[in-house]
Tab-separated table of C-alpha atoms in Angstrom:
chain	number	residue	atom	x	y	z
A	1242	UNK	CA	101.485	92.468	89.462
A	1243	UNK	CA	102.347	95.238	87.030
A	1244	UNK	CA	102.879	94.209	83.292
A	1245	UNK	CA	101.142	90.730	83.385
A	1246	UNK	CA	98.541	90.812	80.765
A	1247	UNK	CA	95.971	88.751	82.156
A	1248	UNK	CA	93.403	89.984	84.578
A	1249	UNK	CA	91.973	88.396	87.202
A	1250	UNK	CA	89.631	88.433	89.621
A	1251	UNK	CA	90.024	87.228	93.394
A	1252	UNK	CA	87.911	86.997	96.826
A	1253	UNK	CA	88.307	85.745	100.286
A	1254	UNK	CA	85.743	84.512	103.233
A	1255	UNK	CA	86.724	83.572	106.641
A	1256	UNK	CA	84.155	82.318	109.593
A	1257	UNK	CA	84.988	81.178	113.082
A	1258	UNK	CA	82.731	77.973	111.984
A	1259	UNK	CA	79.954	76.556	114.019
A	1260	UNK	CA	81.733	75.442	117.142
A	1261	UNK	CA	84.846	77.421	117.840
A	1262	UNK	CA	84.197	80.794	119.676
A	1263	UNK	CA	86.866	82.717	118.321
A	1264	UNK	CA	88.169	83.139	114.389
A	1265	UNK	CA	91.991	82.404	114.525
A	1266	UNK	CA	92.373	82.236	111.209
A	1267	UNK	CA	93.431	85.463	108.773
A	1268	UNK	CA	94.002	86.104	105.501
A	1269	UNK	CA	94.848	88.731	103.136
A	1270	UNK	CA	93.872	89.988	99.280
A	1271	UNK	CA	96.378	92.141	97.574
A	1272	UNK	CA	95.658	92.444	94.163
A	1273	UNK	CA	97.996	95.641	93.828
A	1274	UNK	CA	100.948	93.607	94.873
A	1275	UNK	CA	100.394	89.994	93.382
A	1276	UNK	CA	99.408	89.020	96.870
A	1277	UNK	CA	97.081	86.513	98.534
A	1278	UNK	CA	97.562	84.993	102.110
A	1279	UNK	CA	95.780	82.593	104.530
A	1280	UNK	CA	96.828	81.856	107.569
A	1281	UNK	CA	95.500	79.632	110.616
A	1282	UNK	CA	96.488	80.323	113.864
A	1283	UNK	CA	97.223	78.569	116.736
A	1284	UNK	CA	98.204	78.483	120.555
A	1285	UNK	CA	95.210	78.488	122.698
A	1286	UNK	CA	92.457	81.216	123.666
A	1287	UNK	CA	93.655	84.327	121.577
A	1288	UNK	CA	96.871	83.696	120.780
A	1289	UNK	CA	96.169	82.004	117.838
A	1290	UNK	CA	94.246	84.913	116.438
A	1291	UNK	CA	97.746	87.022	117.478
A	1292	UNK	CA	99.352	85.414	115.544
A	1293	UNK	CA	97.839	84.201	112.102
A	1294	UNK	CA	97.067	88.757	112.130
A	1295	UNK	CA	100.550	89.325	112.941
A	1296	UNK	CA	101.617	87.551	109.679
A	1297	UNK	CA	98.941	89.087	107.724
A	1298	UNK	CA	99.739	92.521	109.152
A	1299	UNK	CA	103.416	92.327	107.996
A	1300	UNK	CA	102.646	91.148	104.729
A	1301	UNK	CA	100.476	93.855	104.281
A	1302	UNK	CA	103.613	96.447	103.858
A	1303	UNK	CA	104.930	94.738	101.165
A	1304	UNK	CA	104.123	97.278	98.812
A	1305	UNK	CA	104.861	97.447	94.884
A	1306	UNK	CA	107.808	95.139	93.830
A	1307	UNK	CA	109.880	95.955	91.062
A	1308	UNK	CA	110.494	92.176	89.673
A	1309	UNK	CA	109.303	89.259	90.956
A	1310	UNK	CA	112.419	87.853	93.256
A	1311	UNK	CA	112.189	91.314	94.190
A	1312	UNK	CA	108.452	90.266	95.439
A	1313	UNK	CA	109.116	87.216	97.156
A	1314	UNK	CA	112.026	88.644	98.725
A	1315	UNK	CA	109.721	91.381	100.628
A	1316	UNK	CA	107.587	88.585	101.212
A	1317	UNK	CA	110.121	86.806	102.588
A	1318	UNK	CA	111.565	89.631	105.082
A	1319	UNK	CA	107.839	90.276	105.614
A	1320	UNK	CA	107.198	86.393	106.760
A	1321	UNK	CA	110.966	86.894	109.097
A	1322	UNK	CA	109.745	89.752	110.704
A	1323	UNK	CA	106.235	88.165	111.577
A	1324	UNK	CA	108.067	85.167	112.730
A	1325	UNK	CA	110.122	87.346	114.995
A	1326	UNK	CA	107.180	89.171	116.500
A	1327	UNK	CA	105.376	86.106	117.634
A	1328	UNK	CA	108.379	84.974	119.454
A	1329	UNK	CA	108.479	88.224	121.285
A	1330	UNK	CA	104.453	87.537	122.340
A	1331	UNK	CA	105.248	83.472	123.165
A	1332	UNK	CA	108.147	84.407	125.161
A	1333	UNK	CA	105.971	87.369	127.259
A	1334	UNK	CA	103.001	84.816	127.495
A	1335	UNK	CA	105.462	82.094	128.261
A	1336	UNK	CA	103.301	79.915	126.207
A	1337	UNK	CA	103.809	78.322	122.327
A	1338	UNK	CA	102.012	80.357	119.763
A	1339	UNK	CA	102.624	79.941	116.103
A	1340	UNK	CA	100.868	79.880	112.557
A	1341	UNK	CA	100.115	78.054	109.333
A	1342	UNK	CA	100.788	80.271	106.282
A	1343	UNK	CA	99.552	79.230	102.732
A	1344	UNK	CA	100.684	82.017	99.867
A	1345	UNK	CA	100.384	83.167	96.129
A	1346	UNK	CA	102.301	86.005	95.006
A	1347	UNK	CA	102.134	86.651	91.096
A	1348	UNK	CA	103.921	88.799	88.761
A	1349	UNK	CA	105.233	89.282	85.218
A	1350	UNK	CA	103.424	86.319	84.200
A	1351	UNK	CA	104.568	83.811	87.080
A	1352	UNK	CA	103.581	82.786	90.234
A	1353	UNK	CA	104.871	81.036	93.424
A	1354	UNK	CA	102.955	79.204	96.171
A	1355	UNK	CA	104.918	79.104	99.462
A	1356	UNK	CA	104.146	78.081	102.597
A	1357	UNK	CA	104.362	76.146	105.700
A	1358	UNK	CA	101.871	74.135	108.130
A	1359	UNK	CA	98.860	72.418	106.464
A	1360	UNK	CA	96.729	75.293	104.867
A	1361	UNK	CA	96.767	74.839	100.985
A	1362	UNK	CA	97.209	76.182	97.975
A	1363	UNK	CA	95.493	74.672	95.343
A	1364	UNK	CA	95.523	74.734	91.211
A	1365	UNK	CA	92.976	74.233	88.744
A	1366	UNK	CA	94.088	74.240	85.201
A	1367	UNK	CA	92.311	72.795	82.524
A	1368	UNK	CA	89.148	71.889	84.623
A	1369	UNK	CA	91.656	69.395	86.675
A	1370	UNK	CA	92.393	70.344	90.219
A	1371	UNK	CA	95.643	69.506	92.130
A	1372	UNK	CA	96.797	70.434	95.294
A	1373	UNK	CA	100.492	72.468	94.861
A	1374	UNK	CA	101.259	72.655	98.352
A	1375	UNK	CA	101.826	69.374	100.521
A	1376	UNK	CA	101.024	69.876	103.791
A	1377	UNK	CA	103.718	70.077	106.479
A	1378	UNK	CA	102.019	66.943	109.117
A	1379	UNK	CA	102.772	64.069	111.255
A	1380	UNK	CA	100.634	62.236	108.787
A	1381	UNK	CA	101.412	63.192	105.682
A	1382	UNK	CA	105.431	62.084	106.956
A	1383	UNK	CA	104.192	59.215	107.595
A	1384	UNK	CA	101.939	58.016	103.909
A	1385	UNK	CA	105.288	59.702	102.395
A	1386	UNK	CA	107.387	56.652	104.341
A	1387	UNK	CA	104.316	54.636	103.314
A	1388	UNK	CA	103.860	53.617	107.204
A	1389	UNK	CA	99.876	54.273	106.533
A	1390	UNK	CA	97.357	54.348	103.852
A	1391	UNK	CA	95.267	57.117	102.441
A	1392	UNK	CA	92.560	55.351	104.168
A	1393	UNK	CA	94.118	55.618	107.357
A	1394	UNK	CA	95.118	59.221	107.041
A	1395	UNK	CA	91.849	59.853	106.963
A	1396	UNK	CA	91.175	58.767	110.468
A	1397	UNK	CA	94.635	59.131	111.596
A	1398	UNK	CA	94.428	60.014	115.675
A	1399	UNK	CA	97.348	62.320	114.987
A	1400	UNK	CA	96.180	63.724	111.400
A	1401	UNK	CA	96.027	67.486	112.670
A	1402	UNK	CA	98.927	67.599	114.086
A	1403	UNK	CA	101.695	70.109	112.349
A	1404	UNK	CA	105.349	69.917	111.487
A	1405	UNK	CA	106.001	73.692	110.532
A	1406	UNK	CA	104.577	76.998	111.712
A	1407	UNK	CA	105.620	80.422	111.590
A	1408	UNK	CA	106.646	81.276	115.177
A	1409	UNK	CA	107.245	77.925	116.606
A	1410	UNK	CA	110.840	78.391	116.639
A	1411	UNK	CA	113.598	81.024	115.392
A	1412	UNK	CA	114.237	79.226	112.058
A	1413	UNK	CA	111.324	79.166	109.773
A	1414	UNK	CA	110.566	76.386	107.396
A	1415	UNK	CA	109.131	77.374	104.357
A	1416	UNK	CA	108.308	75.403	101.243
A	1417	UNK	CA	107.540	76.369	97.464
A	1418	UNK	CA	106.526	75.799	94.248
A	1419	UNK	CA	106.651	78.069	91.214
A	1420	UNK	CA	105.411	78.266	87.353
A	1421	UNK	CA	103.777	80.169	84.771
A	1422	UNK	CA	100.165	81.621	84.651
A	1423	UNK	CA	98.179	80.470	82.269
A	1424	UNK	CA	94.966	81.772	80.923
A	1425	UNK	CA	91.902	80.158	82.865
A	1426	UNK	CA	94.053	79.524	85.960
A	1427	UNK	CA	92.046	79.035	89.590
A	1428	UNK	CA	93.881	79.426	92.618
A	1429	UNK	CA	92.452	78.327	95.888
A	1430	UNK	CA	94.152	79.041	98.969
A	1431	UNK	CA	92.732	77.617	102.256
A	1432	UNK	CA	92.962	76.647	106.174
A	1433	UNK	CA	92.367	73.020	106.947
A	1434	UNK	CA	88.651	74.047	107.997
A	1435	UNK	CA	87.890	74.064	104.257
A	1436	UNK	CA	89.413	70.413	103.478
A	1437	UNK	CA	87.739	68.863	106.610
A	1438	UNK	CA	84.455	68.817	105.079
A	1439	UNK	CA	84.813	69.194	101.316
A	1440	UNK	CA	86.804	67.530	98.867
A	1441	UNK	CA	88.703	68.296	96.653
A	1442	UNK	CA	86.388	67.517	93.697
A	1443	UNK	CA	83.885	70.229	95.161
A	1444	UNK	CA	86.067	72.271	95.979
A	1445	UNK	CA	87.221	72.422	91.606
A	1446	UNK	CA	83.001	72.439	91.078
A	1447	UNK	CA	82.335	75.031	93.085
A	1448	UNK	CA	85.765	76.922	91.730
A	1449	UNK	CA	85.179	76.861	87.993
A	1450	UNK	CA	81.475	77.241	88.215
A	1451	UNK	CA	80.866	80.716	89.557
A	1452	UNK	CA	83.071	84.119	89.873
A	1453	UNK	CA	85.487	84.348	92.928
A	1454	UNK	CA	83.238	85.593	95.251
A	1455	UNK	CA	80.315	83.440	94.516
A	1456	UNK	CA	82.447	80.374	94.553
A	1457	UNK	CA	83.702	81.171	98.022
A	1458	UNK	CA	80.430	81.972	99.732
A	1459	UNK	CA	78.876	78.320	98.694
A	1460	UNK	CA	82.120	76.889	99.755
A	1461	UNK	CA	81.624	78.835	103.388
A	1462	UNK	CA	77.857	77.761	103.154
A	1463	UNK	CA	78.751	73.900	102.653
A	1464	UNK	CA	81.031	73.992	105.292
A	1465	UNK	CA	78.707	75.640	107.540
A	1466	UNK	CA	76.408	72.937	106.736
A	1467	UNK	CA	78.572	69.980	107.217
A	1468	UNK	CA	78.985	71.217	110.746
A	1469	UNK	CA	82.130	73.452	110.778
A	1470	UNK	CA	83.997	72.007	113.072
A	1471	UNK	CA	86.683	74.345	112.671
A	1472	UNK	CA	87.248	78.100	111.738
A	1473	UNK	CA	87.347	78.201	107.494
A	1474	UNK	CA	89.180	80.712	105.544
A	1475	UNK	CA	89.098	80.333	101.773
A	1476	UNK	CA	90.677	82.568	98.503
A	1477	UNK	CA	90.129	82.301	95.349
A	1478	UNK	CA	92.215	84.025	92.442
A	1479	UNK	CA	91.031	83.024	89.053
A	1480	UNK	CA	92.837	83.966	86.056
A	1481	UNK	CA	90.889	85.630	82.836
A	1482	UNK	CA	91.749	84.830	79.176
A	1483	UNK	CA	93.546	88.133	78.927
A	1484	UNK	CA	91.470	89.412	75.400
A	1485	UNK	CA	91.917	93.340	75.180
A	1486	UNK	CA	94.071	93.922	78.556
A	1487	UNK	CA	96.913	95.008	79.454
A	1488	UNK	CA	96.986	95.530	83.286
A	1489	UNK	CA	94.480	93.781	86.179
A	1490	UNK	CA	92.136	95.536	87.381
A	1491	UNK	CA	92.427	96.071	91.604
A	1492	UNK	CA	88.770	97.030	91.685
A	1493	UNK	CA	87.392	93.562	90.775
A	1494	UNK	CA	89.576	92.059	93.646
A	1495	UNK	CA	87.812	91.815	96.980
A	1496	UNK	CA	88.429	90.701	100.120
């Protein structure tokens, strides 16, 4: 993220929940390279876990881009390569193993959200919260054809089932959405553990209310108490007002 102006500060969590026994899901905070991941894996005992850290693990050599197509373009090979090692490990397991991805790479004053599956990326600008990704599911094709209601996506037998993952097949499909930072800017990336219990209105209170780290704990904690039926993974990136900088600061990004 060199030469953006604003700082920013940025945290992650991830639990296995309270009834899974493993933690499939990964994620990644790389404030040196404009770089935040989550990632939920899937594919049965382990594998799921393989793969969500495989993508993580590539993603992770990125390194310092020059410009930013230069950064999504690493991301990009990063992503290909990922995708290509968890076809290796299906095809040796002689199983299906895959991943959700949900991404936020900044630089030079920009950012863009990519990803595939149903883990989200969410903004909150001007103490409004909207969700930039659109999740990549049976059941969100279906309220798009307007075959159900948002009522009955709620309930929908089929609502968890996914449409893209990294690793599912030898073409990945990968959406995105890009704009400028503005000052005050919240990112929240997450795995569908997260949305299954809070909405999206807590998820914006809990966001603008306390620093990155903070806001992420009580997320983890509310989820915890609602039951956690699923592993959670959550990352927040929230943008400063940019007074007397001139580079972020990596130390007051955590992970």
């Amino acid at each position: 993220m060199n030469n953006v102006a604003l700082p920013f500060e940025s945290f992650g969590v991830s639990h296995r929940g309270c009834v899974r026994e493993l933690n499939e899901d990964s994620y990644l905070v790389e404030p040196e390279t404009g770089l935040w991941v989550v990632a939920d894996g899937m594919g049965g005992h382990d594998a799921g876990e393989v793969a969500s850290a495989s993508i993580v693990d590539h993603l992770a050599t990125i390194g310092i881009a020059s410009s930013a197509p230069d950064l999504r373009a690493r991301f990009e090979d990063r992503l290909s390569r990922a995708n290509a090692e968890i076809r290796r490990i299906s095809e040796s397991r002689g199983v299906t193993i895959g991943s959700t991805v949900a991404a936020l790479l900044a630089m030079d004053g920009r950012f863009a959200c990519l990803w595939a599956g149903d883990s989200r990326v969410y903004l909150i600008r001007n103490a409004s919260i909207s969700q930039i990704s659109k999740d990549h599911t049976e059941v969100q094709e279906l309220l798009d054809r307007g075959m159900i209601s948002a009522a009955e996506a709620l309930t929908w037998p089929r609502r968890n089932v996914i449409t893209h993952a990294v690793g599912v097949s030898d073409e990945i499909v990968v959406d995105f959405q890009q704009g400028e930072i503005m000052p005050g800017d919240i990112f929240v990336l997450s795995t569908d553990g997260l949305t299954a219990h809070v909405t999206d209105a807590e998820i914006e209170a809990a966001a603008v209310s306390a620093t990155p780290q903070a806001a992420c704990e009580n997320l983890l904690q509310t989820v915890l108490a609602r039951g956690g039926t699923d592993n959670v993974t959550i990352v927040l990136v929230k943008i400063g007002d940019g007074r007397s900088w001139t580079h972020p600061d990596p130390s007051r990004a955590e992970g």
